[in-house]
Coordinates of C-alpha atoms in Angstrom, one line a residue:
M115 CA 0.0 -5.1 -19.0
A116 CA -3.3 -5.3 -17.5
D117 CA -4.1 -2.7 -14.5
L118 CA -4.3 -4.5 -11.0
K119 CA -7.7 -3.1 -10.0
F120 CA -8.7 -3.5 -6.4
Q121 CA -12.6 -4.1 -7.3
G122 CA -15.0 -7.8 -6.7
E123 CA -12.9 -10.3 -5.4
M124 CA -9.5 -8.7 -5.7
A125 CA -11.0 -5.8 -3.8
R126 CA -11.8 -8.4 -0.9
I127 CA -8.3 -10.2 -1.1
Q128 CA -6.8 -7.0 -0.5
R129 CA -9.2 -6.4 2.8
A130 CA -8.5 -9.7 4.0
L131 CA -4.7 -8.9 3.8
A132 CA -4.9 -5.4 5.2
Q133 CA -5.9 -7.7 8.5
C134 CA -3.6 -10.0 8.7
T135 CA -0.7 -9.9 11.3
D136 CA 2.1 -8.7 9.6
M137 CA -0.1 -5.7 8.2
T138 CA -0.7 -4.7 11.7
A139 CA 2.7 -4.5 12.8
R140 CA 3.2 -2.2 9.2
R141 CA 0.7 0.0 10.4
N142 CA 2.2 0.5 13.5
A143 CA 5.0 1.5 11.8
V144 CA 3.2 4.3 9.7
F145 CA 1.8 5.9 12.4
A146 CA 5.1 5.6 14.3
A147 CA 5.9 7.5 11.5
L148 CA 3.5 9.8 11.1
N149 CA 3.2 11.1 14.9
L150 CA -0.3 12.4 14.6
R151 CA -1.6 14.1 17.2
T152 CA -5.0 15.5 18.7
A153 CA -6.9 18.1 16.5
E154 CA -4.8 17.4 13.5
R155 CA -6.2 17.5 9.5
V156 CA -4.6 14.0 7.9
L157 CA -5.4 12.9 4.6
E158 CA -4.7 9.4 3.7
V159 CA -4.1 8.3 -0.5
G160 CA -5.2 4.7 -1.5
C161 CA -7.5 4.0 1.5
G162 CA -8.5 1.0 0.3
G163 CA -10.9 -0.8 3.1
G164 CA -10.1 2.0 5.5
F165 CA -8.7 0.4 8.2
Y166 CA -5.7 3.2 8.5
A167 CA -7.9 5.6 8.3
Y168 CA -10.0 4.1 11.0
E169 CA -7.1 4.0 13.4
A170 CA -6.0 7.5 12.2
A171 CA -9.0 8.6 13.7
Q172 CA -8.0 7.7 17.3
F173 CA -5.5 9.9 17.2
V174 CA -6.8 12.9 15.7
G175 CA -9.8 12.5 17.7
P176 CA -13.3 14.5 17.1
E177 CA -11.5 17.8 17.1
G178 CA -9.4 16.5 14.1
A179 CA -10.0 15.6 10.9
V180 CA -9.0 12.3 8.4
R181 CA -9.8 12.8 4.7
A182 CA -9.5 9.6 2.7
I183 CA -9.7 8.5 -0.8
D184 CA -9.3 5.9 -3.5
I185 CA -10.0 5.4 -6.7
S186 CA -12.0 2.0 -6.2
E187 CA -15.6 2.7 -5.6
D188 CA -15.7 -0.8 -3.9
Q189 CA -12.8 0.0 -1.9
I190 CA -14.6 3.4 -0.6
K191 CA -18.0 1.8 0.2
S192 CA -15.9 -0.6 2.9
A193 CA -13.9 2.0 3.9
Q194 CA -17.0 4.5 4.6
E195 CA -18.7 1.3 6.6
R196 CA -15.7 1.0 8.2
C197 CA -15.5 4.3 9.3
A198 CA -19.3 4.8 9.7
D199 CA -18.8 5.5 14.1
V200 CA -16.2 8.1 13.8
P201 CA -18.0 10.8 11.6
W202 CA -14.6 13.1 11.7
V203 CA -13.4 10.8 8.7
K204 CA -15.0 11.3 5.2
C205 CA -14.0 8.9 2.6
K206 CA -14.5 9.6 -1.3
V207 CA -13.8 8.3 -4.5
G208 CA -10.3 10.5 -5.6
D209 CA -7.5 10.5 -7.6
A210 CA -3.9 11.5 -6.3
V211 CA -3.0 13.5 -9.3
S212 CA -5.8 16.0 -8.8
L213 CA -6.8 16.5 -5.1
A214 CA -9.7 18.2 -4.3
Y215 CA -8.7 20.0 -1.4
E216 CA -7.5 23.5 -0.7
D217 CA -4.0 24.5 -0.7
A218 CA -2.0 23.9 3.1
E219 CA -5.5 22.2 4.2
F220 CA -3.5 19.0 6.0
D221 CA -0.9 18.4 8.8
A222 CA 0.1 15.4 7.6
I223 CA -0.5 13.0 4.4
Y224 CA 0.2 9.4 4.1
G225 CA 0.1 7.1 1.5
V226 CA 0.6 3.2 1.8
Q227 CA 1.2 0.9 -1.3
V228 CA 0.1 3.2 -3.7
L229 CA 2.2 5.5 -5.2
E230 CA 3.7 3.0 -7.4
Y231 CA 0.5 2.3 -9.3
L232 CA 0.0 6.0 -9.9
P233 CA 1.0 6.8 -13.8
D234 CA 2.8 10.1 -12.6
I235 CA 4.4 9.7 -9.4
K236 CA 5.5 13.0 -9.7
R237 CA 2.0 15.1 -10.3
A238 CA 1.0 13.1 -6.9
L239 CA 4.2 14.7 -5.2
Q240 CA 3.5 17.8 -6.1
E241 CA -0.2 17.7 -5.1
F242 CA 0.7 16.4 -1.7
Q243 CA 3.5 19.9 -1.4
R244 CA 0.1 21.8 -2.4
V245 CA -2.0 20.8 0.1
L246 CA 0.3 20.1 2.6
R247 CA 1.0 23.1 5.1
P248 CA 4.3 24.0 5.9
G249 CA 6.2 22.0 8.2
G250 CA 3.6 19.2 7.5
R251 CA 4.7 15.5 7.3
I252 CA 4.3 13.0 4.4
V253 CA 4.5 9.1 5.1
I254 CA 4.7 6.8 2.2
L255 CA 5.3 3.0 2.3
A256 CA 6.1 1.2 -0.9
T257 CA 7.7 -2.2 -1.7
N258 CA 11.0 -2.8 -3.4
W259 CA 9.7 -6.0 -5.5
T260 CA 12.8 -6.7 -7.0
S261 CA 13.9 -8.2 -3.3
L262 CA 10.9 -10.9 -3.2
V263 CA 12.5 -14.0 -2.8
W264 CA 10.4 -17.1 -2.4
N265 CA 11.0 -20.6 -2.1
S266 CA 9.6 -23.4 -4.8
R267 CA 10.5 -26.5 -5.7
Q268 CA 9.7 -25.1 -9.8
P269 CA 12.3 -22.2 -9.8
D270 CA 11.4 -21.9 -13.6
R271 CA 7.9 -21.1 -12.8
M272 CA 8.5 -19.1 -9.7
R273 CA 10.8 -16.7 -12.1
K274 CA 7.9 -16.4 -14.7
A275 CA 5.6 -15.5 -11.9
L276 CA 7.9 -13.0 -10.4
A277 CA 8.3 -11.6 -13.6
G278 CA 5.1 -11.1 -14.5
W279 CA 3.9 -9.9 -11.4
R280 CA 6.8 -6.9 -11.6
K281 CA 4.9 -5.5 -14.5
H282 CA 1.7 -4.7 -12.5
A283 CA 3.0 -1.4 -11.2
P284 CA 4.8 1.4 -13.2
E285 CA 7.2 1.8 -10.2
S286 CA 7.6 -1.9 -8.8
D287 CA 11.2 -0.1 -7.0
L288 CA 9.8 2.9 -6.0
P289 CA 12.0 3.5 -2.6
A290 CA 14.9 3.5 -5.0
I291 CA 14.0 6.6 -6.8
L292 CA 11.3 8.1 -4.4
A293 CA 14.0 10.3 -2.5
S294 CA 15.3 12.4 -5.7
M295 CA 11.3 12.5 -6.7
L296 CA 10.7 14.3 -3.4
R297 CA 13.6 16.8 -3.4
E298 CA 12.4 17.7 -7.3
V299 CA 8.9 19.0 -6.2
G300 CA 10.5 20.7 -3.0
L301 CA 9.9 18.1 -0.2
R302 CA 12.5 17.5 2.5
L303 CA 13.4 13.6 2.7
I304 CA 14.0 13.0 6.1
H305 CA 14.4 9.3 6.3
Q306 CA 13.9 5.6 4.3
V307 CA 14.0 2.7 6.9
S308 CA 13.0 -0.6 6.2
V309 CA 10.2 -2.5 7.2
P310 CA 10.9 -6.4 6.0
V311 CA 8.3 -8.9 6.2
L312 CA 9.6 -12.8 6.5
N313 CA 7.2 -15.6 6.3
T314 CA 8.6 -19.2 7.2
S315 CA 4.9 -20.1 7.7
Y316 CA 2.0 -20.4 4.9
N317 CA -1.3 -19.2 6.6
P318 CA -4.2 -16.6 6.7
S319 CA -2.3 -14.5 9.3
T320 CA 0.7 -14.0 7.2
L321 CA 1.3 -11.2 4.2
S322 CA 2.4 -13.8 1.7
Y323 CA -0.7 -16.1 2.0
W324 CA -3.1 -13.2 0.9
A325 CA -0.6 -11.3 -1.6
A326 CA 0.0 -14.9 -3.3
R327 CA -3.7 -14.6 -4.1
L328 CA -3.9 -11.3 -5.4
I329 CA -0.5 -12.1 -7.8
R330 CA -2.3 -15.3 -8.8
G331 CA -5.1 -13.2 -10.0
Y332 CA -3.1 -10.3 -11.5
L333 CA -1.2 -12.9 -13.4
V334 CA -4.3 -15.0 -15.2
A335 CA -5.6 -11.4 -16.0
S336 CA -2.5 -9.9 -17.8
K337 CA -1.8 -13.1 -19.3
A338 CA 1.3 -13.9 -18.0
M339 CA -0.1 -17.5 -17.3
S340 CA -2.4 -19.4 -17.5
E341 CA -5.2 -20.2 -15.0
T342 CA -4.1 -23.3 -14.9
E343 CA -0.4 -22.9 -14.5
A344 CA -1.2 -19.8 -11.9
T345 CA -3.1 -22.2 -9.6
S346 CA -0.7 -24.9 -9.9
W347 CA 1.7 -22.4 -8.7
L348 CA -0.5 -21.0 -5.7
D349 CA -1.0 -24.7 -4.9
E350 CA 2.6 -25.4 -4.4
F351 CA 2.9 -22.8 -1.5
D352 CA 0.6 -25.6 0.3
D353 CA 3.2 -28.3 -0.6
L354 CA 5.9 -26.7 1.0
E355 CA 4.0 -26.0 4.5
R356 CA 3.8 -29.5 4.9
E357 CA 7.3 -30.0 4.2
G358 CA 8.4 -27.1 6.4
A359 CA 10.0 -25.8 3.6
Y360 CA 8.4 -22.6 3.2
F361 CA 10.3 -19.1 3.1
F362 CA 9.0 -15.5 1.6
S363 CA 10.6 -12.4 2.4
V364 CA 10.5 -9.3 0.5
T365 CA 11.7 -5.3 1.5
P366 CA 9.2 -2.5 2.1
V367 CA 10.3 0.9 2.4
L368 CA 8.7 3.6 4.6
T369 CA 9.8 7.2 3.6
Q370 CA 9.5 10.4 5.6
A371 CA 9.3 13.7 4.6
M372 CA 8.3 17.2 4.8
K373 CA 7.0 20.3 3.3
V374 CA 9.5 23.0 4.6
K375 CA 8.0 26.3 3.2

């Protein structure tokens, strides 16, 4: 299995994805669940290009602090540029399984589409528990990728593409097991709710438009498809859009938890 690395072109696509209309709705759901307040300290794990970190800064204000980490140097550079005018945001390269922060340092922690990519999710959750203060909140958003439905005139090719894509993360259906993992490390599950995405149009404002480009890149890099086949798979979506037959549906799940003591 090839690692999905958000560097170079893949990082550029991920940042474009983060700005689409579907992702704006997702950010709203995450921040509603976090309920950040003035002067709080918050940690973002897997910050990408810094879109969430910049918005978190508006909630906590200069009296608070936002710390954001990502394993990709490309993404951190973009995040630092995006957050340059909010000095209470600090973005740096970091690893979720070994957080360079003090015990009980944060009021809230969040991660969006990141934990499913970690080789040791339990260790990351233990680190979250360590750096979170008692009563602190956690919000994790991850996708159940087996929920994905994508219309195609070439069903065998689509099945091949989706089977290849489901190998892109160690836990491609993380929400199904996350509640029990939280309990194992001493965190209390508060709530799980679906944040579904439905696209019946294919254009740059939709999640599926940019996700298709990420997936194509992964399928080629992992040798799940040849470049020619993966490009044909991607090109079909333009045809379906012209025919009025485009359909994409997937179910991310937002999980809320807290540290009791």
